[in-house]
Amino acid sequence: MTYQELVQFLNQHLGYPFLEDMTPEAALRAAQEDKLDDALTAEVLNSLYQGNQCQSANDPVDRAHSFDGLAHLRLRTQADDADPLLFRKVLKLSQELDNAFDQELIRQRNAAFK
């Protein structure tokens, strides 16, 4: 799975506007230039990109590097004084991130058996 595919999956499954009306590449560019209105989205886009050491939106990503990239965000939202709404958004993000890689694995296994 590529960075772009992962971000598109998250956009479709998070249940809240993630990319708004932008492509993954445009949203990443805006996040890198600190031009996104949603700080959480900007942090997630940048963290996933950097955690996977991507050079472009077409670079491959994996589960371990993606979760490593989000580790600081996840720990921060688990603090006792964290905003409950932010905690729920990051929890949903973590669940859907895991789901994205599970679905990719299922797709790959199905393709191997055809």
mmCIF file of N, CA and C in Angstrom:
data_model
loop_
_atom_site.group_PDB
_atom_site.id
_atom_site.type_symbol
_atom_site.label_atom_id
_atom_site.label_comp_id
_atom_site.label_asym_id
_atom_site.label_seq_id
_atom_site.Cartn_x
_atom_site.Cartn_y
_atom_site.Cartn_z
ATOM 1 N N MET A 1 0.841 -1.163 0.000
ATOM 2 C CA MET A 1 0.000 0.000 0.000
ATOM 3 C C MET A 1 0.897 1.241 0.000
ATOM 4 N N THR A 2 0.474 2.246 -0.715
ATOM 5 C CA THR A 2 1.226 3.484 -0.764
ATOM 6 C C THR A 2 0.673 4.484 0.257
ATOM 7 N N TYR A 3 1.453 5.523 0.491
ATOM 8 C CA TYR A 3 1.002 6.600 1.372
ATOM 9 C C TYR A 3 -0.339 7.148 0.882
ATOM 10 N N GLN A 4 -0.422 7.398 -0.405
ATOM 11 C CA GLN A 4 -1.644 7.936 -0.990
ATOM 12 C C GLN A 4 -2.826 7.007 -0.742
ATOM 13 N N GLU A 5 -2.641 5.716 -0.963
ATOM 14 C CA GLU A 5 -3.725 4.753 -0.751
ATOM 15 C C GLU A 5 -4.142 4.708 0.712
ATOM 16 N N LEU A 6 -3.178 4.767 1.613
ATOM 17 C CA LEU A 6 -3.496 4.760 3.036
ATOM 18 C C LEU A 6 -4.305 5.989 3.424
ATOM 19 N N VAL A 7 -3.889 7.139 2.968
ATOM 20 C CA VAL A 7 -4.592 8.376 3.307
ATOM 21 C C VAL A 7 -6.004 8.368 2.718
ATOM 22 N N GLN A 8 -6.161 7.849 1.514
ATOM 23 C CA GLN A 8 -7.495 7.741 0.915
ATOM 24 C C GLN A 8 -8.372 6.791 1.733
ATOM 25 N N PHE A 9 -7.803 5.676 2.183
ATOM 26 C CA PHE A 9 -8.554 4.736 3.017
ATOM 27 C C PHE A 9 -9.020 5.435 4.293
ATOM 28 N N LEU A 10 -8.114 6.140 4.946
ATOM 29 C CA LEU A 10 -8.474 6.843 6.176
ATOM 30 C C LEU A 10 -9.558 7.881 5.917
ATOM 31 N N ASN A 11 -9.447 8.586 4.829
ATOM 32 C CA ASN A 11 -10.444 9.595 4.481
ATOM 33 C C ASN A 11 -11.833 8.974 4.337
ATOM 34 N N GLN A 12 -11.894 7.774 3.801
ATOM 35 C CA GLN A 12 -13.173 7.097 3.583
ATOM 36 C C GLN A 12 -13.724 6.440 4.843
ATOM 37 N N HIS A 13 -12.880 6.151 5.825
ATOM 38 C CA HIS A 13 -13.315 5.348 6.963
ATOM 39 C C HIS A 13 -13.318 6.050 8.317
ATOM 40 N N LEU A 14 -12.766 7.219 8.425
ATOM 41 C CA LEU A 14 -12.670 7.856 9.740
ATOM 42 C C LEU A 14 -13.999 8.401 10.250
ATOM 43 N N GLY A 15 -14.893 8.736 9.360
ATOM 44 C CA GLY A 15 -16.194 9.225 9.804
ATOM 45 C C GLY A 15 -16.215 10.717 10.103
ATOM 46 N N TYR A 16 -15.162 11.409 9.772
ATOM 47 C CA TYR A 16 -15.135 12.869 9.877
ATOM 48 C C TYR A 16 -14.290 13.401 8.730
ATOM 49 N N PRO A 17 -14.514 14.645 8.329
ATOM 50 C CA PRO A 17 -13.739 15.189 7.200
ATOM 51 C C PRO A 17 -12.248 15.160 7.513
ATOM 52 N N PHE A 18 -11.508 14.444 6.729
ATOM 53 C CA PHE A 18 -10.075 14.292 6.940
ATOM 54 C C PHE A 18 -9.316 15.081 5.886
ATOM 55 N N LEU A 19 -9.593 14.808 4.636
ATOM 56 C CA LEU A 19 -8.913 15.511 3.554
ATOM 57 C C LEU A 19 -9.707 16.704 3.047
ATOM 58 N N GLU A 20 -10.912 16.872 3.553
ATOM 59 C CA GLU A 20 -11.830 17.882 3.039
ATOM 60 C C GLU A 20 -12.010 17.603 1.555
ATOM 61 N N ASP A 21 -11.753 18.543 0.698
ATOM 62 C CA ASP A 21 -11.926 18.321 -0.746
ATOM 63 C C ASP A 21 -10.593 18.257 -1.474
ATOM 64 N N MET A 22 -9.552 17.877 -0.766
ATOM 65 C CA MET A 22 -8.212 17.858 -1.368
ATOM 66 C C MET A 22 -7.791 16.428 -1.712
ATOM 67 N N THR A 23 -6.858 16.329 -2.637
ATOM 68 C CA THR A 23 -6.213 15.051 -2.913
ATOM 69 C C THR A 23 -5.227 14.788 -1.781
ATOM 70 N N PRO A 24 -4.799 13.547 -1.603
ATOM 71 C CA PRO A 24 -3.779 13.278 -0.586
ATOM 72 C C PRO A 24 -2.516 14.117 -0.770
ATOM 73 N N GLU A 25 -2.095 14.287 -2.024
ATOM 74 C CA GLU A 25 -0.887 15.071 -2.288
ATOM 75 C C GLU A 25 -1.079 16.534 -1.894
ATOM 76 N N ALA A 26 -2.222 17.102 -2.245
ATOM 77 C CA ALA A 26 -2.494 18.508 -1.914
ATOM 78 C C ALA A 26 -2.606 18.697 -0.406
ATOM 79 N N ALA A 27 -3.255 17.752 0.268
ATOM 80 C CA ALA A 27 -3.388 17.843 1.726
ATOM 81 C C ALA A 27 -2.022 17.729 2.395
ATOM 82 N N LEU A 28 -1.179 16.834 1.912
ATOM 83 C CA LEU A 28 0.162 16.689 2.466
ATOM 84 C C LEU A 28 0.960 17.970 2.273
ATOM 85 N N ARG A 29 0.891 18.523 1.081
ATOM 86 C CA ARG A 29 1.604 19.773 0.804
ATOM 87 C C ARG A 29 1.133 20.877 1.756
ATOM 88 N N ALA A 30 -0.175 20.983 1.923
ATOM 89 C CA ALA A 30 -0.735 21.993 2.829
ATOM 90 C C ALA A 30 -0.292 21.737 4.267
ATOM 91 N N ALA A 31 -0.253 20.470 4.659
ATOM 92 C CA ALA A 31 0.194 20.123 6.014
ATOM 93 C C ALA A 31 1.657 20.482 6.211
ATOM 94 N N GLN A 32 2.470 20.194 5.224
ATOM 95 C CA GLN A 32 3.904 20.497 5.312
ATOM 96 C C GLN A 32 4.160 22.005 5.351
ATOM 97 N N GLU A 33 3.275 22.762 4.723
ATOM 98 C CA GLU A 33 3.420 24.220 4.696
ATOM 99 C C GLU A 33 2.635 24.895 5.817
ATOM 100 N N ASP A 34 2.064 24.081 6.729
ATOM 101 C CA ASP A 34 1.280 24.569 7.864
ATOM 102 C C ASP A 34 0.094 25.422 7.405
ATOM 103 N N LYS A 35 -0.590 24.952 6.362
ATOM 104 C CA LYS A 35 -1.723 25.687 5.803
ATOM 105 C C LYS A 35 -3.055 24.957 5.978
ATOM 106 N N LEU A 36 -3.070 23.848 6.722
ATOM 107 C CA LEU A 36 -4.328 23.149 6.979
ATOM 108 C C LEU A 36 -5.008 23.755 8.194
ATOM 109 N N ASP A 37 -6.330 23.843 8.137
ATOM 110 C CA ASP A 37 -7.087 24.383 9.264
ATOM 111 C C ASP A 37 -7.101 23.407 10.443
ATOM 112 N N ASP A 38 -7.106 22.113 10.150
ATOM 113 C CA ASP A 38 -7.192 21.095 11.200
ATOM 114 C C ASP A 38 -5.787 20.632 11.600
ATOM 115 N N ALA A 39 -5.378 21.014 12.797
ATOM 116 C CA ALA A 39 -4.029 20.667 13.275
ATOM 117 C C ALA A 39 -3.845 19.161 13.407
ATOM 118 N N LEU A 40 -4.900 18.437 13.792
ATOM 119 C CA LEU A 40 -4.799 16.982 13.925
ATOM 120 C C LEU A 40 -4.506 16.343 12.572
ATOM 121 N N THR A 41 -5.242 16.741 11.564
ATOM 122 C CA THR A 41 -5.015 16.188 10.226
ATOM 123 C C THR A 41 -3.599 16.479 9.764
ATOM 124 N N ALA A 42 -3.144 17.700 9.983
ATOM 125 C CA ALA A 42 -1.780 18.060 9.580
ATOM 126 C C ALA A 42 -0.757 17.176 10.289
ATOM 127 N N GLU A 43 -0.936 16.970 11.584
ATOM 128 C CA GLU A 43 0.000 16.143 12.334
ATOM 129 C C GLU A 43 -0.025 14.698 11.849
ATOM 130 N N VAL A 44 -1.205 14.174 11.591
ATOM 131 C CA VAL A 44 -1.330 12.791 11.119
ATOM 132 C C VAL A 44 -0.671 12.628 9.749
ATOM 133 N N LEU A 45 -0.980 13.526 8.824
ATOM 134 C CA LEU A 45 -0.402 13.427 7.482
ATOM 135 C C LEU A 45 1.118 13.488 7.527
ATOM 136 N N ASN A 46 1.648 14.433 8.282
ATOM 137 C CA ASN A 46 3.104 14.570 8.388
ATOM 138 C C ASN A 46 3.736 13.389 9.114
ATOM 139 N N SER A 47 3.107 12.928 10.170
ATOM 140 C CA SER A 47 3.663 11.822 10.960
ATOM 141 C C SER A 47 3.704 10.526 10.167
ATOM 142 N N LEU A 48 2.642 10.248 9.419
ATOM 143 C CA LEU A 48 2.633 9.040 8.589
ATOM 144 C C LEU A 48 3.697 9.120 7.496
ATOM 145 N N TYR A 49 3.814 10.276 6.881
ATOM 146 C CA TYR A 49 4.790 10.482 5.800
ATOM 147 C C TYR A 49 6.216 10.331 6.330
ATOM 148 N N GLN A 50 6.500 10.999 7.436
ATOM 149 C CA GLN A 50 7.842 10.950 8.005
ATOM 150 C C GLN A 50 8.141 9.589 8.634
ATOM 151 N N GLY A 51 7.154 9.003 9.307
ATOM 152 C CA GLY A 51 7.352 7.710 9.953
ATOM 153 C C GLY A 51 7.710 6.614 8.966
ATOM 154 N N ASN A 52 7.173 6.732 7.760
ATOM 155 C CA ASN A 52 7.463 5.751 6.704
ATOM 156 C C ASN A 52 8.608 6.188 5.810
ATOM 157 N N GLN A 53 9.236 7.311 6.136
ATOM 158 C CA GLN A 53 10.368 7.846 5.379
ATOM 159 C C GLN A 53 10.034 8.000 3.898
ATOM 160 N N CYS A 54 8.835 8.507 3.636
ATOM 161 C CA CYS A 54 8.385 8.694 2.262
ATOM 162 C C CYS A 54 9.099 9.875 1.614
ATOM 163 N N GLN A 55 9.280 9.758 0.322
ATOM 164 C CA GLN A 55 9.801 10.845 -0.500
ATOM 165 C C GLN A 55 8.711 11.369 -1.436
ATOM 166 N N SER A 56 7.668 10.563 -1.620
ATOM 167 C CA SER A 56 6.521 10.971 -2.440
ATOM 168 C C SER A 56 5.284 10.244 -1.918
ATOM 169 N N ALA A 57 4.131 10.696 -2.367
ATOM 170 C CA ALA A 57 2.872 10.079 -1.942
ATOM 171 C C ALA A 57 2.701 8.678 -2.511
ATOM 172 N N ASN A 58 3.514 8.307 -3.480
ATOM 173 C CA ASN A 58 3.436 6.973 -4.084
ATOM 174 C C ASN A 58 4.376 5.972 -3.430
ATOM 175 N N ASP A 59 5.088 6.388 -2.397
ATOM 176 C CA ASP A 59 5.998 5.481 -1.693
ATOM 177 C C ASP A 59 5.216 4.499 -0.832
ATOM 178 N N PRO A 60 5.748 3.297 -0.654
ATOM 179 C CA PRO A 60 5.056 2.301 0.175
ATOM 180 C C PRO A 60 5.107 2.676 1.653
ATOM 181 N N VAL A 61 4.071 2.249 2.356
ATOM 182 C CA VAL A 61 3.992 2.422 3.807
ATOM 183 C C VAL A 61 3.716 1.062 4.428
ATOM 184 N N ASP A 62 4.043 0.931 5.698
ATOM 185 C CA ASP A 62 3.719 -0.316 6.394
ATOM 186 C C ASP A 62 3.165 -0.006 7.775
ATOM 187 N N ARG A 63 2.594 -1.018 8.365
ATOM 188 C CA ARG A 63 1.910 -0.883 9.649
ATOM 189 C C ARG A 63 2.857 -0.388 10.748
ATOM 190 N N ALA A 64 3.998 -1.045 10.888
ATOM 191 C CA ALA A 64 4.910 -0.719 11.990
ATOM 192 C C ALA A 64 5.400 0.720 11.915
ATOM 193 N N HIS A 65 5.844 1.138 10.735
ATOM 194 C CA HIS A 65 6.343 2.503 10.598
ATOM 195 C C HIS A 65 5.221 3.534 10.755
ATOM 196 N N SER A 66 4.034 3.182 10.316
ATOM 197 C CA SER A 66 2.905 4.104 10.459
ATOM 198 C C SER A 66 2.563 4.316 11.928
ATOM 199 N N PHE A 67 2.488 3.231 12.681
ATOM 200 C CA PHE A 67 2.193 3.368 14.112
ATOM 201 C C PHE A 67 3.352 4.034 14.855
ATOM 202 N N ASP A 68 4.575 3.739 14.446
ATOM 203 C CA ASP A 68 5.725 4.429 15.056
ATOM 204 C C ASP A 68 5.635 5.934 14.822
ATOM 205 N N GLY A 69 5.256 6.317 13.608
ATOM 206 C CA GLY A 69 5.139 7.729 13.289
ATOM 207 C C GLY A 69 4.088 8.442 14.123
ATOM 208 N N LEU A 70 3.045 7.715 14.507
ATOM 209 C CA LEU A 70 1.953 8.306 15.283
ATOM 210 C C LEU A 70 2.110 8.112 16.786
ATOM 211 N N ALA A 71 3.195 7.509 17.219
ATOM 212 C CA ALA A 71 3.362 7.166 18.637
ATOM 213 C C ALA A 71 3.250 8.380 19.546
ATOM 214 N N HIS A 72 3.897 9.470 19.196
ATOM 215 C CA HIS A 72 3.867 10.664 20.044
ATOM 216 C C HIS A 72 2.439 11.201 20.178
ATOM 217 N N LEU A 73 1.721 11.268 19.081
ATOM 218 C CA LEU A 73 0.335 11.722 19.096
ATOM 219 C C LEU A 73 -0.531 10.800 19.953
ATOM 220 N N ARG A 74 -0.370 9.510 19.770
ATOM 221 C CA ARG A 74 -1.175 8.546 20.529
ATOM 222 C C ARG A 74 -0.900 8.654 22.027
ATOM 223 N N LEU A 75 0.360 8.778 22.404
ATOM 224 C CA LEU A 75 0.700 8.918 23.828
ATOM 225 C C LEU A 75 0.161 10.223 24.408
ATOM 226 N N ARG A 76 0.273 11.290 23.646
ATOM 227 C CA ARG A 76 -0.206 12.592 24.118
ATOM 228 C C ARG A 76 -1.711 12.574 24.377
ATOM 229 N N THR A 77 -2.464 11.886 23.533
ATOM 230 C CA THR A 77 -3.922 11.873 23.705
ATOM 231 C C THR A 77 -4.377 10.896 24.780
ATOM 232 N N GLN A 78 -3.479 10.055 25.268
ATOM 233 C CA GLN A 78 -3.823 9.135 26.342
ATOM 234 C C GLN A 78 -3.532 9.716 27.719
ATOM 235 N N ALA A 79 -2.979 10.914 27.759
ATOM 236 C CA ALA A 79 -2.686 11.560 29.041
ATOM 237 C C ALA A 79 -3.985 11.865 29.779
ATOM 238 N N ASP A 80 -3.905 11.928 31.074
ATOM 239 C CA ASP A 80 -5.087 12.168 31.900
ATOM 240 C C ASP A 80 -5.778 13.487 31.579
ATOM 241 N N ASP A 81 -5.025 14.493 31.179
ATOM 242 C CA ASP A 81 -5.606 15.802 30.911
ATOM 243 C C ASP A 81 -5.916 16.038 29.432
ATOM 244 N N ALA A 82 -5.900 14.977 28.625
ATOM 245 C CA ALA A 82 -6.159 15.102 27.187
ATOM 246 C C ALA A 82 -7.642 15.357 26.929
ATOM 247 N N ASP A 83 -7.901 16.084 25.878
ATOM 248 C CA ASP A 83 -9.257 16.367 25.429
ATOM 249 C C ASP A 83 -9.938 15.046 25.028
ATOM 250 N N PRO A 84 -11.103 14.734 25.616
ATOM 251 C CA PRO A 84 -11.782 13.461 25.291
ATOM 252 C C PRO A 84 -12.157 13.335 23.810
ATOM 253 N N LEU A 85 -12.520 14.440 23.168
ATOM 254 C CA LEU A 85 -12.859 14.384 21.752
ATOM 255 C C LEU A 85 -11.626 14.036 20.924
ATOM 256 N N LEU A 86 -10.498 14.642 21.243
ATOM 257 C CA LEU A 86 -9.251 14.328 20.553
ATOM 258 C C LEU A 86 -8.862 12.876 20.793
ATOM 259 N N PHE A 87 -9.025 12.400 22.026
ATOM 260 C CA PHE A 87 -8.730 10.997 22.330
ATOM 261 C C PHE A 87 -9.559 10.074 21.444
ATOM 262 N N ARG A 88 -10.872 10.353 21.326
ATOM 263 C CA ARG A 88 -11.741 9.493 20.513
ATOM 264 C C ARG A 88 -11.345 9.530 19.036
ATOM 265 N N LYS A 89 -10.962 10.700 18.531
ATOM 266 C CA LYS A 89 -10.538 10.798 17.132
ATOM 267 C C LYS A 89 -9.259 9.987 16.889
ATOM 268 N N VAL A 90 -8.324 10.079 17.799
ATOM 269 C CA VAL A 90 -7.062 9.353 17.630
ATOM 270 C C VAL A 90 -7.273 7.854 17.832
ATOM 271 N N LEU A 91 -8.173 7.481 18.718
ATOM 272 C CA LEU A 91 -8.524 6.065 18.884
ATOM 273 C C LEU A 91 -9.121 5.525 17.594
ATOM 274 N N LYS A 92 -10.053 6.251 17.007
ATOM 275 C CA LYS A 92 -10.660 5.844 15.737
ATOM 276 C C LYS A 92 -9.595 5.787 14.637
ATOM 277 N N LEU A 93 -8.705 6.758 14.617
ATOM 278 C CA LEU A 93 -7.608 6.764 13.656
ATOM 279 C C LEU A 93 -6.767 5.498 13.796
ATOM 280 N N SER A 94 -6.417 5.138 15.019
ATOM 281 C CA SER A 94 -5.614 3.939 15.259
ATOM 282 C C SER A 94 -6.339 2.681 14.797
ATOM 283 N N GLN A 95 -7.630 2.610 15.072
ATOM 284 C CA GLN A 95 -8.415 1.449 14.660
ATOM 285 C C GLN A 95 -8.483 1.347 13.140
ATOM 286 N N GLU A 96 -8.704 2.470 12.481
ATOM 287 C CA GLU A 96 -8.818 2.446 11.018
ATOM 288 C C GLU A 96 -7.465 2.258 10.345
ATOM 289 N N LEU A 97 -6.413 2.729 10.978
ATOM 290 C CA LEU A 97 -5.072 2.472 10.453
ATOM 291 C C LEU A 97 -4.796 0.973 10.473
ATOM 292 N N ASP A 98 -5.124 0.335 11.559
ATOM 293 C CA ASP A 98 -4.974 -1.113 11.667
ATOM 294 C C ASP A 98 -5.854 -1.816 10.632
ATOM 295 N N ASN A 99 -7.077 -1.356 10.493
ATOM 296 C CA ASN A 99 -8.009 -1.920 9.530
ATOM 297 C C ASN A 99 -7.472 -1.795 8.103
ATOM 298 N N ALA A 100 -6.861 -0.658 7.781
ATOM 299 C CA ALA A 100 -6.313 -0.461 6.431
ATOM 300 C C ALA A 100 -5.286 -1.526 6.099
ATOM 301 N N PHE A 101 -4.400 -1.804 7.040
ATOM 302 C CA PHE A 101 -3.363 -2.802 6.776
ATOM 303 C C PHE A 101 -3.930 -4.218 6.801
ATOM 304 N N ASP A 102 -4.948 -4.458 7.609
ATOM 305 C CA ASP A 102 -5.618 -5.762 7.574
ATOM 306 C C ASP A 102 -6.275 -5.989 6.220
ATOM 307 N N GLN A 103 -6.970 -4.975 5.714
ATOM 308 C CA GLN A 103 -7.640 -5.095 4.414
ATOM 309 C C GLN A 103 -6.630 -5.298 3.284
ATOM 310 N N GLU A 104 -5.495 -4.621 3.381
ATOM 311 C CA GLU A 104 -4.440 -4.788 2.371
ATOM 312 C C GLU A 104 -3.894 -6.215 2.398
ATOM 313 N N LEU A 105 -3.691 -6.750 3.578
ATOM 314 C CA LEU A 105 -3.197 -8.114 3.715
ATOM 315 C C LEU A 105 -4.199 -9.115 3.142
ATOM 316 N N ILE A 106 -5.476 -8.917 3.421
ATOM 317 C CA ILE A 106 -6.521 -9.792 2.878
ATOM 318 C C ILE A 106 -6.533 -9.709 1.350
ATOM 319 N N ARG A 107 -6.430 -8.492 0.820
ATOM 320 C CA ARG A 107 -6.411 -8.308 -0.630
ATOM 321 C C ARG A 107 -5.226 -9.039 -1.260
ATOM 322 N N GLN A 108 -4.062 -8.914 -0.636
ATOM 323 C CA GLN A 108 -2.871 -9.578 -1.165
ATOM 324 C C GLN A 108 -3.004 -11.091 -1.117
ATOM 325 N N ARG A 109 -3.559 -11.600 -0.041
ATOM 326 C CA ARG A 109 -3.726 -13.063 0.064
ATOM 327 C C ARG A 109 -4.744 -13.584 -0.923
ATOM 328 N N ASN A 110 -5.807 -12.836 -1.109
ATOM 329 C CA ASN A 110 -6.800 -13.254 -2.111
ATOM 330 C C ASN A 110 -6.197 -13.265 -3.501
ATOM 331 N N ALA A 111 -5.381 -12.274 -3.810
ATOM 332 C CA ALA A 111 -4.745 -12.213 -5.133
ATOM 333 C C ALA A 111 -3.766 -13.374 -5.320
ATOM 334 N N ALA A 112 -3.129 -13.805 -4.256
ATOM 335 C CA ALA A 112 -2.180 -14.915 -4.341
ATOM 336 C C ALA A 112 -2.875 -16.245 -4.628
ATOM 337 N N PHE A 113 -4.146 -16.351 -4.235
ATOM 338 C CA PHE A 113 -4.868 -17.600 -4.421
ATOM 339 C C PHE A 113 -5.672 -17.640 -5.717
ATOM 340 N N LYS A 114 -5.583 -16.615 -6.508
ATOM 341 C CA LYS A 114 -6.328 -16.603 -7.780
ATOM 342 C C LYS A 114 -5.488 -17.167 -8.894
#
